[in-house]
C-alpha cells in the first residue's frame, strides 16, 4: 500500500475522531462524516445506510444525493447494490453501476448522474449494521487501496454505531441494545421463564477504535500477540494432560497465532490509524464474513479457531477477562453461543433458563437442561451480540421464542402465562402421593428420567415411582479423561441410596452420535446418529463396558439392580452384551464380592428392527424400554436435529401408533414388562394415548409427572383404548384430533390436555 494512501487514511481517521468528539447530535455527526469521507476519497457521493430492522436498510446520511431522500429511501435486504452488500457482507465495486447485476434505480435520490459505485459492509463480529457507499460520475473501478481505506472507515463506523454515537432522531438511529427484540429459535426443552440476562462470555467493548499514535499501537499489538503466542506454547508444553483432539486444537491456535499474513494485515490496519483492538476486530469481522458462508465444515471449524484466538487477543489488549466481575442476577437466564456440559454444570441449578445461538436437541446442554427442567431455546441467531448483562428476558420453551427487553404488553401476557403454570403446579403437587389410576381402575407407573445426582432430590417431590432411565454418559462427558471404576461405583452407590429403595434403571454408556467423549477421537461419520454409537461402541471396546458394569454391580452391594443396554438393534447384540455382563458377574464371584439380590437386564428398543426380533429375544430380556426419541426419527426417517423435518411428523399418527401397539402386544404375549421413555411420555395427551394402547409404564422428566398424572386420573383408559383401536382399525391417521374430540365428548376438561 502506498505511503500516500496510508497518510490519507490516517488523516481521514483523524478527522473522523475529531468529528465524533464534537458535542453534536447523532444526525449531525453522520452528516459531518459523509462529508469528510467524500472529500477525502475525492468522490461526489458518500452515503451511509443503516438497518431499520433485520430486513430493511434506510438511507441515514448522504453527501451528494438528494437531502430530501434521507430517512425516506429504504430497501429490503438483497435489493439493489446496497442490499446486495448487506446480504452478502462483501464489497461491491462497480465501474458502471446501472449495468451491474441487481442494480435498482431510486429516482428520489438523484443518483442517475453517478456511474461508479463502491459499497462496503458496516459490520461488527458477524452483526450486520449497514452499508457505506461512495459514488462518482466517472466510470471507474475503485482501487484496492481505496476499498481498503473504506473498510477501515467502516470498521470505525461499526464500533461507533455499537457505542451509540449516532443516536438521534429517526428510528434507524435509535440506541442499540435498548429496543425490544424478538428471537425465534428451536425448542430444546419446554417450559417458560422470566429473568435477567447473564452472558456466558461477555463481549469485549472497544471504546477507542481510532489511535492517536500508530507507533504506540503497533507496539501494543505486537506485545499482545507475543503474549498470546507464549500462552498457547505453554498450554502445549505444560504438564497438563491433553487428549489428541485438544492438542490438535491448540496446534491450530498456534498456527494462527504465528500467521504472518494475519499479523501483516493487522499491522497495516494500525498503520492506517486504527487502534490495536479495532485492527483485531476488523480482521475478525472480515474472517467471519468470508468463512461463515463456507460450505466446507473444515473451514467453518477454522473460523471457530480464529474467533477464539481473536477474542483471547482482545482480552489481552483490553484487560477485559472472560470474568468481568458482573454478578449473577436474580433469576438468571444464561446466554451463550454454545456451551459444554462441564461449563453448564458449574452454574448449578440457579439458572432459570438457557438460550444458545447454536446447539442441538440432542446436545449435552439439552440433556442437562432437561435434567434441571428449565426451558432451553437453541439456534437463537444473533442474541449474543444483542443481549447485555442484566437485560430483562422472557424465554418461551413451548414456542421456541425469546423476548429480549420486552415491552409492557408482552411482559403482562407472559406474566399471566407464568401465573397459570404456577397454579397448575400447585394443583399437581396435591397428587404427589396418589397413583396414576384411571377412572376405570387401570394403573400406569410413572417414572422419571435422570442423569445427575442433582436430579435425585426431585424423585419424591415429582410423584414418580422410580427412575426409569438414569443416563450414565454425563459422568463421562463432563470429564477430560476416563473416570475410574472406583469413582463410578461411588457415584452409582449414591444414586441408589438417594432413590430410597425405589427402582433405578441404569442405561449403560450411550455415546457417539451427538455425544462424543472429549478424550476419545471422534469419527468423521456422514450420519453419526446411525453410526458407531451406544452398544456398538461398548461391544467394540468391551473393556469400557465391563468396567462400567463392574462399577454398577459393586454399587448395588448385594441389593437389587436394573441395567439396560442402549440402541440394541438385533437379538445377537443383546446376547453379546449379556455375555459381557456374565463375564463380569463371574469375575465378581471369583473376587468374593456380593452379587445383586435381583438383577434385571433390559434393552432399549430404539430402531424398528428390534420389534421384529424372534420371540426368543422377548423371552430372554427382563424388560424393554422403548426409546421414543430415537425410535421416532428412525421410523419416519426424519433427523430429530433437523428443524426442517423433525416437527412435521406426529407421534400420534396412526402408522406409528400401530407399530407401537405391535411392540406392546409382543411383550404382553410373553409377559415381558415394557415401558415408553422419552419426551412424548411427558406430554399429557401423548401419555394418555400411549397408556390407551397398552403401555403400563412411562418415563419422563420430573416436571412432567404431575401434568401426566393429572390427566390420566380423569380418564377411563379402557374406553380410551377402545376409541384408539377403532380409529386404528378404520385407517385413521390423525389420532390427535380424534382423541381430543373424544375427550370433549366424554366431558373431559380440554384444559387438562394442554
XYZ file of C-alpha atoms in Angstrom:
754
model
C 0.000 0.000 0.000
C 1.378 3.392 -0.922
C 2.561 5.875 1.685
C 0.144 8.427 0.210
C -2.861 6.179 0.847
C -1.644 5.369 4.370
C -1.196 9.047 5.086
C -4.615 9.949 3.642
C -6.223 7.121 5.596
C -4.677 8.354 8.843
C -5.747 11.891 8.038
C -9.317 10.750 7.393
C -9.461 8.770 10.637
C -8.058 11.768 12.476
C -10.829 13.945 11.055
C -13.394 11.305 11.982
C -12.095 11.189 15.545
C -12.475 14.955 15.866
C -15.970 14.833 14.358
C -17.016 12.090 16.737
C -15.605 14.025 19.690
C -17.750 17.066 18.899
C -20.715 17.722 21.136
C -23.371 17.219 18.497
C -26.451 15.086 17.903
C -26.270 11.782 16.096
C -27.637 13.062 12.784
C -25.194 15.971 12.753
C -22.323 13.553 13.279
C -23.477 11.325 10.433
C -23.847 14.306 8.109
C -20.377 15.534 9.006
C -18.869 12.053 8.496
C -20.237 11.537 4.963
C -18.951 14.993 4.042
C -15.470 14.151 5.375
C -15.343 10.797 3.588
C -16.474 12.257 0.242
C -13.854 14.999 0.480
C -11.040 12.643 1.482
C -11.948 9.987 -1.120
C -12.475 12.705 -3.782
C -15.889 11.338 -4.709
C -19.076 13.246 -5.430
C -21.179 10.998 -3.198
C -20.836 9.311 0.177
C -23.852 7.699 1.829
C -24.468 5.680 4.972
C -27.302 3.149 5.092
C -28.213 1.578 8.446
C -30.600 -1.238 9.264
C -34.033 -0.097 10.368
C -34.940 -3.710 11.157
C -33.401 -7.066 10.289
C -34.668 -6.884 6.692
C -34.753 -3.163 5.888
C -31.991 -0.635 5.168
C -32.558 3.095 5.435
C -30.539 5.948 3.946
C -29.463 7.808 7.102
C -26.975 10.341 5.755
C -25.620 11.424 2.377
C -23.272 13.881 0.731
C -24.138 14.265 -2.950
C -27.566 12.607 -3.188
C -30.837 14.491 -2.655
C -31.040 15.598 1.001
C -34.824 15.012 0.998
C -34.277 11.284 0.461
C -32.578 10.847 3.874
C -34.748 8.699 6.175
C -37.179 8.193 3.280
C -35.257 5.903 0.939
C -35.434 2.310 2.106
C -34.696 -1.067 0.578
C -35.053 -4.694 1.544
C -32.102 -6.908 2.332
C -30.681 -8.085 -1.007
C -32.462 -5.372 -3.002
C -30.255 -3.244 -5.235
C -26.484 -3.000 -4.939
C -26.714 -1.661 -1.382
C -28.967 -4.539 -0.360
C -26.587 -6.957 -2.059
C -23.657 -5.687 0.007
C -25.723 -6.031 3.185
C -26.881 -9.559 2.341
C -23.536 -10.973 1.188
C -21.459 -8.806 3.560
C -18.988 -8.386 0.737
C -17.714 -5.348 -1.157
C -19.427 -4.432 -4.433
C -17.126 -2.366 -6.668
C -18.784 -1.471 -9.982
C -17.376 0.926 -12.604
C -20.758 1.044 -14.374
C -23.310 0.608 -11.594
C -26.514 0.810 -13.732
C -25.382 -2.234 -15.710
C -24.291 -4.234 -12.641
C -26.431 -7.259 -11.647
C -29.143 -6.329 -9.165
C -28.925 -2.553 -9.680
C -32.035 -0.722 -8.525
C -32.637 2.884 -9.574
C -34.035 5.107 -6.821
C -35.267 8.317 -8.529
C -35.805 10.220 -5.279
C -32.051 10.194 -4.591
C -30.917 11.742 -7.876
C -28.219 9.101 -8.259
C -28.742 8.740 -12.028
C -25.799 11.114 -12.578
C -23.298 8.729 -10.998
C -21.720 5.764 -12.770
C -19.224 4.235 -10.366
C -20.302 2.599 -7.121
C -18.391 1.072 -4.210
C -20.288 -0.364 -1.255
C -18.612 -1.738 1.887
C -20.462 -3.579 4.692
C -20.574 -1.940 8.100
C -20.357 -4.969 10.357
C -19.136 -5.968 13.776
C -18.286 -9.587 14.546
C -20.850 -11.023 12.195
C -23.520 -8.488 13.132
C -24.505 -6.503 10.009
C -25.170 -2.873 10.893
C -25.369 -1.189 7.491
C -23.521 -0.205 4.305
C -21.043 2.588 3.482
C -21.250 3.759 -0.142
C -19.192 6.123 -2.335
C -20.131 7.070 -5.908
C -18.670 9.238 -8.630
C -19.664 10.466 -12.074
C -16.614 8.968 -13.743
C -16.964 5.372 -14.873
C -14.140 3.735 -12.944
C -13.484 0.900 -10.535
C -12.162 1.956 -7.155
C -8.613 0.784 -6.458
C -7.682 -1.890 -3.934
C -6.143 0.803 -1.736
C -9.334 2.886 -1.847
C -11.508 -0.114 -0.990
C -9.197 -0.937 1.884
C -9.458 2.627 3.208
C -13.262 2.372 3.087
C -13.139 -0.929 5.030
C -11.060 0.773 7.721
C -13.593 3.602 7.953
C -16.490 1.117 8.003
C -14.848 -0.592 10.961
C -14.813 2.674 12.899
C -18.442 3.363 11.960
C -19.408 -0.106 13.207
C -17.742 0.477 16.574
C -19.281 3.917 16.969
C -22.728 2.652 15.954
C -22.355 -0.067 18.597
C -21.418 2.577 21.183
C -24.451 4.730 20.271
C -22.542 7.646 18.736
C -25.272 8.245 16.137
C -28.344 8.096 18.361
C -30.804 10.808 17.486
C -33.942 11.466 15.520
C -35.410 8.677 13.400
C -36.000 5.042 14.167
C -32.934 3.982 12.185
C -30.783 5.929 14.648
C -32.370 4.626 17.828
C -29.976 3.459 20.515
C -28.749 -0.105 20.171
C -29.310 -2.606 22.959
C -32.347 -0.661 24.191
C -35.211 -1.722 21.935
C -37.379 -4.840 22.369
C -36.151 -7.703 20.188
C -37.885 -10.986 19.371
C -35.768 -14.062 18.604
C -37.219 -17.201 17.059
C -35.184 -20.311 17.748
C -35.772 -24.027 18.149
C -37.349 -25.841 21.079
C -34.843 -27.964 23.000
C -36.544 -28.046 26.404
C -40.072 -26.921 27.096
C -41.085 -24.527 29.830
C -41.353 -20.779 30.337
C -39.231 -18.471 32.440
C -38.655 -14.779 33.060
C -35.400 -13.339 34.327
C -32.302 -11.303 33.623
C -29.589 -11.921 31.029
C -26.312 -13.426 32.205
C -23.759 -13.711 29.406
C -21.537 -16.792 29.432
C -18.790 -14.879 27.619
C -19.334 -11.096 27.819
C -18.302 -9.240 24.671
C -15.157 -7.165 24.641
C -16.077 -3.496 24.193
C -13.716 -1.432 22.035
C -14.058 2.198 23.073
C -11.028 3.571 21.179
C -11.274 2.483 17.523
C -9.027 5.331 16.287
C -5.471 5.708 17.560
C -3.509 8.863 18.306
C -0.133 7.207 17.974
C 0.237 4.398 15.379
C 3.736 3.556 16.595
C 2.492 3.016 20.144
C -0.434 0.923 18.868
C 1.924 -1.251 16.813
C 3.977 -1.836 19.943
C 0.839 -2.775 21.901
C -0.350 -5.113 19.145
C 2.982 -6.894 18.805
C 3.316 -7.243 22.571
C -0.174 -8.711 22.895
C 0.392 -11.161 20.039
C 3.649 -12.300 21.643
C 1.833 -12.818 24.959
C -0.794 -14.824 23.100
C 1.822 -16.985 21.381
C 3.591 -17.675 24.677
C 0.313 -18.681 26.388
C -0.520 -21.126 23.600
C 3.011 -22.581 23.681
C 2.769 -23.016 27.459
C -0.514 -24.876 27.111
C 1.052 -27.270 24.623
C 4.286 -27.806 26.504
C 2.904 -27.847 30.050
C 2.259 -30.791 32.342
C -1.500 -30.627 31.808
C -2.765 -33.881 30.270
C -4.474 -33.255 26.946
C -6.211 -35.528 24.511
C -5.032 -35.710 20.873
C -8.055 -33.630 19.856
C -7.187 -30.914 22.384
C -3.583 -30.896 21.173
C -4.842 -30.556 17.596
C -6.990 -27.565 18.564
C -4.131 -25.756 20.278
C -1.821 -26.570 17.381
C -4.349 -24.798 15.154
C -4.292 -21.860 17.586
C -0.511 -21.795 17.402
C -0.653 -21.844 13.606
C -2.983 -18.827 13.554
C -1.042 -17.017 16.276
C 2.110 -17.348 14.174
C 0.411 -16.461 10.882
C 2.459 -13.752 9.166
C -0.392 -12.724 6.855
C -2.766 -12.249 9.804
C -0.146 -10.139 11.576
C 0.651 -8.116 8.435
C -2.998 -7.228 7.884
C -3.443 -6.061 11.474
C -0.217 -4.039 11.337
C -1.442 -2.363 8.138
C -4.744 -1.517 9.852
C -2.889 0.071 12.759
C -0.585 1.984 10.389
C -3.698 3.420 8.757
C -4.942 4.822 12.060
C -6.914 2.062 13.795
C -6.230 1.141 17.390
C -4.775 -2.308 18.067
C -8.162 -3.545 19.349
C -10.030 -2.203 16.316
C -7.489 -3.830 13.984
C -8.071 -7.220 15.634
C -11.850 -6.812 15.401
C -11.649 -5.700 11.775
C -9.810 -8.856 10.769
C -12.150 -10.954 12.925
C -15.231 -9.444 11.250
C -13.830 -9.972 7.760
C -12.927 -13.579 8.599
C -16.454 -14.205 9.870
C -17.840 -12.764 6.659
C -15.605 -14.968 4.491
C -15.551 -18.241 6.407
C -19.043 -18.059 7.916
C -20.571 -18.700 4.481
C -18.202 -21.550 3.631
C -19.846 -24.878 2.861
C -16.734 -26.792 3.912
C -17.096 -27.937 7.543
C -13.319 -27.791 7.983
C -13.285 -24.109 7.020
C -16.131 -23.340 9.416
C -14.190 -25.065 12.201
C -11.182 -22.883 11.386
C -13.448 -19.855 11.827
C -14.180 -21.006 15.380
C -10.436 -21.339 15.990
C -9.722 -17.855 14.652
C -12.692 -16.417 16.543
C -11.469 -17.846 19.833
C -7.907 -16.675 19.178
C -9.105 -13.156 18.315
C -11.173 -13.000 21.492
C -8.154 -14.083 23.545
C -6.073 -11.363 21.891
C -8.751 -8.722 22.530
C -8.908 -9.662 26.201
C -5.127 -9.314 26.466
C -5.257 -5.862 24.819
C -8.201 -4.510 26.797
C -7.675 -6.316 30.086
C -11.320 -7.401 29.897
C -11.120 -11.019 31.005
C -13.872 -13.562 30.497
C -14.768 -12.891 34.130
C -15.736 -9.220 34.089
C -16.852 -9.210 37.693
C -20.531 -8.980 36.713
C -22.587 -10.598 39.443
C -25.115 -13.230 38.504
C -28.508 -11.518 38.683
C -31.589 -12.873 40.386
C -33.399 -15.389 38.159
C -30.511 -15.591 35.648
C -31.109 -16.658 32.047
C -27.814 -17.866 30.580
C -26.975 -16.588 27.083
C -24.181 -18.241 25.116
C -23.105 -19.114 21.599
C -22.713 -22.710 22.736
C -21.645 -24.381 25.955
C -20.285 -27.710 27.094
C -21.787 -29.853 29.877
C -18.941 -29.201 32.322
C -19.232 -25.414 31.976
C -23.011 -25.574 32.282
C -22.906 -27.735 35.400
C -20.634 -25.168 37.056
C -23.507 -22.670 37.001
C -25.662 -25.047 39.004
C -29.430 -25.122 39.208
C -29.613 -21.379 39.922
C -30.286 -20.832 36.225
C -33.893 -20.205 35.232
C -33.364 -20.758 31.519
C -30.782 -21.065 28.750
C -30.663 -19.529 25.266
C -28.000 -20.605 22.765
C -27.120 -19.264 19.327
C -26.143 -22.770 18.258
C -26.775 -26.175 19.865
C -28.948 -29.149 19.004
C -31.873 -31.037 20.509
C -29.542 -33.897 21.447
C -26.640 -31.809 22.746
C -25.079 -32.063 26.188
C -26.612 -28.730 27.155
C -30.049 -30.071 26.248
C -29.529 -33.160 28.391
C -28.588 -31.017 31.396
C -31.457 -28.565 30.807
C -33.927 -31.446 30.713
C -32.447 -32.842 33.883
C -32.920 -29.481 35.560
C -36.361 -28.989 33.976
C -35.511 -25.458 32.797
C -36.505 -24.029 29.400
C -33.873 -24.100 26.661
C -34.119 -22.394 23.271
C -31.389 -23.104 20.706
C -30.492 -21.557 17.333
C -31.455 -18.055 18.522
C -29.256 -16.326 15.943
C -27.736 -13.003 16.950
C -28.735 -12.969 20.611
C -25.164 -12.907 21.966
C -24.441 -9.658 20.113
C -27.744 -8.021 21.080
C -28.137 -9.027 24.742
C -26.412 -7.223 27.610
C -25.923 -8.426 31.173
C -28.970 -7.535 33.252
C -31.413 -7.136 30.345
C -34.933 -8.377 31.024
C -35.593 -11.556 29.063
C -38.542 -13.936 28.639
C -37.926 -17.489 27.422
C -40.837 -19.431 25.954
C -39.620 -23.001 25.550
C -43.023 -24.162 24.286
C -42.830 -21.896 21.237
C -39.052 -21.597 20.816
C -39.367 -17.823 21.246
C -37.255 -15.378 23.262
C -38.351 -11.816 24.130
C -35.388 -9.568 24.924
C -36.214 -6.279 26.666
C -39.966 -6.889 26.126
C -42.482 -4.068 26.191
C -45.165 -3.868 28.883
C -47.871 -5.673 26.908
C -45.632 -8.684 26.216
C -44.429 -8.775 29.846
C -48.011 -8.696 31.134
C -49.166 -11.510 28.857
C -46.116 -13.592 29.727
C -46.680 -12.957 33.436
C -50.225 -14.311 33.088
C -48.821 -17.443 31.438
C -46.331 -17.988 34.282
C -49.071 -17.465 36.856
C -51.194 -20.149 35.173
C -48.231 -22.517 35.251
C -47.696 -21.851 38.956
C -51.344 -22.576 39.754
C -51.164 -25.785 37.728
C -48.032 -26.934 39.582
C -49.779 -26.310 42.895
C -52.643 -28.453 41.680
C -50.271 -31.226 40.616
C -48.490 -31.152 43.978
C -51.678 -32.366 45.658
C -51.472 -35.542 43.537
C -47.889 -36.341 44.555
C -48.673 -39.325 46.751
C -51.552 -40.619 44.628
C -51.129 -43.298 41.940
C -51.800 -42.662 38.241
C -55.035 -44.667 38.116
C -57.711 -44.058 35.500
C -61.388 -43.894 36.414
C -61.616 -47.488 35.154
C -59.075 -48.698 37.725
C -56.215 -49.145 35.233
C -52.911 -48.091 36.789
C -49.906 -46.688 34.939
C -46.497 -46.475 36.623
C -44.887 -43.081 36.104
C -41.103 -42.866 36.374
C -38.650 -40.016 35.938
C -35.544 -39.694 33.782
C -32.274 -38.568 35.395
C -28.585 -38.274 34.698
C -27.151 -36.260 37.569
C -27.005 -36.684 41.316
C -28.699 -33.291 41.455
C -31.765 -34.854 39.806
C -32.442 -37.344 42.570
C -33.929 -34.884 45.110
C -36.698 -34.395 42.518
C -37.789 -38.025 42.892
C -40.005 -37.692 45.995
C -41.331 -34.232 45.074
C -42.208 -35.236 41.491
C -44.540 -38.056 42.488
C -42.594 -40.548 40.348
C -42.414 -44.190 41.388
C -38.759 -44.580 40.463
C -36.135 -43.721 37.861
C -36.999 -45.291 34.524
C -33.784 -44.068 32.890
C -30.555 -42.965 34.517
C -28.199 -41.658 31.822
C -24.698 -42.737 32.791
C -22.855 -40.925 29.994
C -22.963 -37.476 31.598
C -20.289 -38.504 34.096
C -18.074 -39.435 31.153
C -18.850 -36.328 29.096
C -18.017 -33.700 31.737
C -14.507 -35.068 32.370
C -11.280 -34.515 30.467
C -10.241 -38.148 30.978
C -11.869 -41.540 31.521
C -13.361 -41.826 35.036
C -12.025 -44.554 37.295
C -14.119 -47.575 38.189
C -13.999 -46.635 41.882
C -15.329 -43.145 41.083
C -18.232 -44.548 39.062
C -19.051 -47.139 41.708
C -19.180 -44.442 44.395
C -21.447 -42.287 42.226
C -23.834 -45.127 41.370
C -23.949 -46.086 45.043
C -25.040 -42.543 45.947
C -27.701 -42.656 43.219
C -29.136 -45.913 44.587
C -29.093 -44.541 48.144
C -30.781 -41.287 47.061
C -33.628 -43.277 45.472
C -34.568 -44.610 48.936
C -35.484 -48.095 47.751
C -37.248 -47.031 44.563
C -36.164 -48.779 41.376
C -33.442 -47.137 39.257
C -32.824 -48.435 35.715
C -29.245 -47.629 34.725
C -28.619 -47.274 30.993
C -25.067 -48.222 30.079
C -22.871 -45.753 28.273
C -24.721 -44.163 25.322
C -22.035 -42.234 23.484
C -21.457 -41.485 19.833
C -23.776 -39.582 17.505
C -24.034 -36.135 19.153
C -22.374 -37.270 22.406
C -18.618 -37.500 21.828
C -16.259 -38.040 24.739
C -13.598 -35.311 24.866
C -10.868 -37.929 25.368
C -11.945 -40.241 22.538
C -11.121 -39.403 18.940
C -14.302 -38.523 17.119
C -15.094 -40.474 13.971
C -15.864 -38.389 10.915
C -19.145 -40.132 10.090
C -21.565 -38.827 7.448
C -24.550 -39.881 9.578
C -23.430 -40.282 13.214
C -26.953 -40.956 14.539
C -26.887 -44.212 12.572
C -23.176 -44.866 13.067
C -20.753 -46.070 15.700
C -22.616 -45.334 18.910
C -24.094 -46.718 22.147
C -23.876 -50.537 22.468
C -21.879 -50.717 19.237
C -19.078 -48.794 20.967
C -19.469 -50.945 24.078
C -19.136 -54.208 22.163
C -16.160 -52.931 20.137
C -14.488 -51.632 23.307
C -15.569 -54.273 25.839
C -13.087 -53.066 28.452
C -15.115 -49.860 28.931
C -18.410 -51.767 29.053
C -17.085 -54.301 31.563
C -15.602 -51.560 33.742
C -18.956 -49.791 33.920
C -20.894 -52.992 34.611
C -18.450 -53.868 37.385
C -18.963 -50.414 38.922
C -22.757 -50.884 38.833
C -22.605 -54.331 40.451
C -20.344 -53.090 43.220
C -22.578 -50.047 43.770
C -25.602 -52.365 44.281
C -23.691 -54.000 47.167
C -25.880 -57.065 47.237
C -29.136 -55.178 46.649
C -31.376 -55.144 43.539
C -30.012 -53.733 40.268
C -31.627 -52.900 36.919
C -29.367 -52.420 33.878
C -30.371 -51.780 30.284
C -28.316 -51.702 27.101
C -28.940 -48.804 24.655
C -29.533 -48.969 20.912
C -29.972 -52.739 20.657
C -30.969 -53.432 17.048
C -30.516 -57.234 16.865
C -31.044 -60.190 19.166
C -27.364 -61.079 18.695
C -26.297 -57.668 20.070
C -28.279 -58.236 23.250
C -26.750 -61.686 23.660
C -23.249 -60.276 23.150
C -23.842 -57.530 25.720
C -25.350 -60.052 28.163
C -22.265 -62.253 27.674
C -20.047 -59.348 28.775
C -22.220 -58.941 31.854
C -21.911 -62.666 32.612
C -18.106 -62.348 32.461
C -18.236 -59.516 34.984
C -20.554 -61.494 37.282
C -18.193 -64.472 37.134
C -15.226 -62.271 37.988
C -17.037 -60.604 40.884
C -17.942 -64.043 42.237
C -14.307 -65.105 41.985
C -13.239 -61.956 43.860
C -15.778 -62.685 46.587
C -17.810 -59.526 46.010
C -21.584 -59.638 46.635
C -23.825 -60.021 43.605
C -27.163 -58.207 43.191
C -30.032 -59.873 45.014
C -32.203 -59.336 41.948
C -30.587 -58.447 38.622
C -32.844 -57.184 35.819
C -31.240 -56.929 32.372
C -33.179 -54.932 29.800
C -32.804 -53.495 26.320
C -33.791 -50.190 24.764
C -35.860 -50.564 21.623
C -34.870 -47.558 19.506
C -34.977 -48.949 15.967
C -37.830 -50.691 14.148
C -35.610 -53.742 13.511
C -35.723 -54.886 17.142
C -39.517 -55.009 17.101
C -39.205 -57.900 14.647
C -36.642 -59.875 16.639
C -37.545 -63.541 17.309
C -39.819 -64.459 20.208
C -36.789 -65.860 22.000
C -35.402 -62.340 22.415
C -38.586 -61.088 24.070
C -38.465 -64.054 26.463
C -34.759 -63.609 27.287
C -34.894 -59.899 28.079
C -36.145 -58.961 31.563
C -37.719 -55.709 30.392
C -37.880 -53.436 27.344
C -37.772 -49.668 27.321
C -38.961 -48.053 24.099
C -36.664 -45.074 23.432
C -39.229 -42.836 21.800
C -36.910 -40.009 20.708
C -34.639 -42.188 18.575
C -37.344 -44.614 17.509
C -39.483 -41.848 16.037
C -36.626 -40.421 13.971
C -35.765 -43.840 12.523
C -39.399 -44.802 11.959
C -40.064 -41.623 9.966
C -36.505 -41.296 8.564
C -36.597 -37.745 9.968
C -33.480 -36.440 11.721
C -34.629 -35.115 15.078
C -31.946 -32.404 14.944
C -33.146 -31.103 11.585
C -35.708 -28.346 12.105
C -36.943 -28.729 8.529
C -38.302 -32.216 9.193
C -38.363 -33.148 12.867
C -41.588 -31.332 13.759
C -43.619 -32.405 10.754
C -44.108 -36.000 11.947
C -46.513 -36.644 14.800
C -46.192 -39.307 17.486
C -49.976 -39.613 17.443
C -50.025 -40.747 13.830
C -51.936 -43.941 13.119
C -48.963 -45.685 11.475
C -46.593 -45.017 14.354
C -49.164 -45.968 16.982
C -49.916 -49.215 15.147
C -46.211 -50.012 15.234
C -46.014 -49.248 18.960
C -49.080 -51.435 19.559
C -47.228 -54.305 17.846
C -44.338 -53.885 20.300
C -46.716 -53.848 23.286
C -48.549 -56.951 22.029
C -45.316 -58.901 21.513
C -44.160 -58.064 25.035
C -47.544 -58.898 26.560
C -47.582 -62.244 24.736
C -44.521 -63.456 26.681
C -45.076 -61.431 29.852
C -42.138 -59.040 29.372
C -42.624 -55.620 31.012
C -42.439 -52.744 28.512
C -42.203 -49.008 29.151
C -42.092 -45.915 26.963
C -39.302 -43.435 27.646
C -38.814 -40.016 26.050
C -40.204 -36.539 25.528
C -43.591 -37.799 24.335
C -44.143 -39.752 27.541
C -44.144 -36.421 29.379
C -46.805 -34.766 27.221
C -50.257 -35.400 28.743
C -52.168 -36.134 25.533
C -49.415 -38.400 24.159
C -49.116 -40.147 27.527
C -52.869 -40.798 27.534
C -52.735 -42.425 24.087
C -49.651 -44.480 24.999
C -51.479 -45.766 28.075
C -54.562 -46.420 25.941
C -52.626 -48.726 23.563
C -51.206 -50.738 26.438
C -48.124 -49.116 27.935
C -48.337 -49.537 31.703
C -45.089 -47.728 32.453
C -43.941 -44.307 31.240
C -40.672 -42.492 31.978
C -40.303 -38.711 31.625
C -38.643 -35.601 33.015
C -39.640 -34.908 36.666
C -41.688 -31.783 35.890
C -43.955 -33.770 33.543
C -45.087 -36.375 36.098
C -47.692 -34.060 37.668
C -49.439 -32.959 34.441
C -49.498 -36.528 33.080
C -50.847 -37.969 36.324
C -53.487 -35.223 36.487
C -54.920 -36.198 33.100
C -54.677 -39.976 33.486
C -56.658 -39.855 36.752
C -59.562 -38.165 34.929
C -59.881 -40.641 32.061
C -61.400 -44.091 31.539
C -58.317 -45.710 29.984
C -60.232 -48.815 28.875
C -62.709 -46.654 26.945
C -59.835 -44.574 25.562
C -58.148 -47.777 24.388
C -61.283 -48.871 22.538
C -61.579 -45.441 20.894
C -57.943 -45.544 19.709
C -58.303 -49.157 18.487
C -61.408 -48.294 16.483
C -59.571 -45.351 14.920
C -56.567 -47.511 14.014
C -58.769 -50.245 12.539
C -60.560 -47.657 10.390
C -57.242 -46.443 8.990
C -57.491 -43.129 10.827
C -54.161 -41.262 10.721
C -54.813 -38.125 12.763
C -55.299 -39.680 16.184
C -54.527 -36.366 17.896
C -57.695 -34.701 16.648
C -59.709 -37.839 17.277
C -58.632 -38.243 20.914
C -59.178 -34.534 21.595
C -62.697 -34.805 20.214
C -63.270 -37.989 22.234
C -62.209 -36.211 25.436
C -64.634 -33.364 24.824
C -67.474 -35.760 24.003
C -66.831 -37.669 27.195
C -66.888 -34.478 29.281
C -63.173 -34.453 29.989
C -61.674 -31.000 30.541
C -59.779 -29.792 27.439
C -57.652 -27.719 29.833
C -56.168 -30.957 31.147
C -54.785 -31.770 27.718
C -52.897 -28.525 27.131
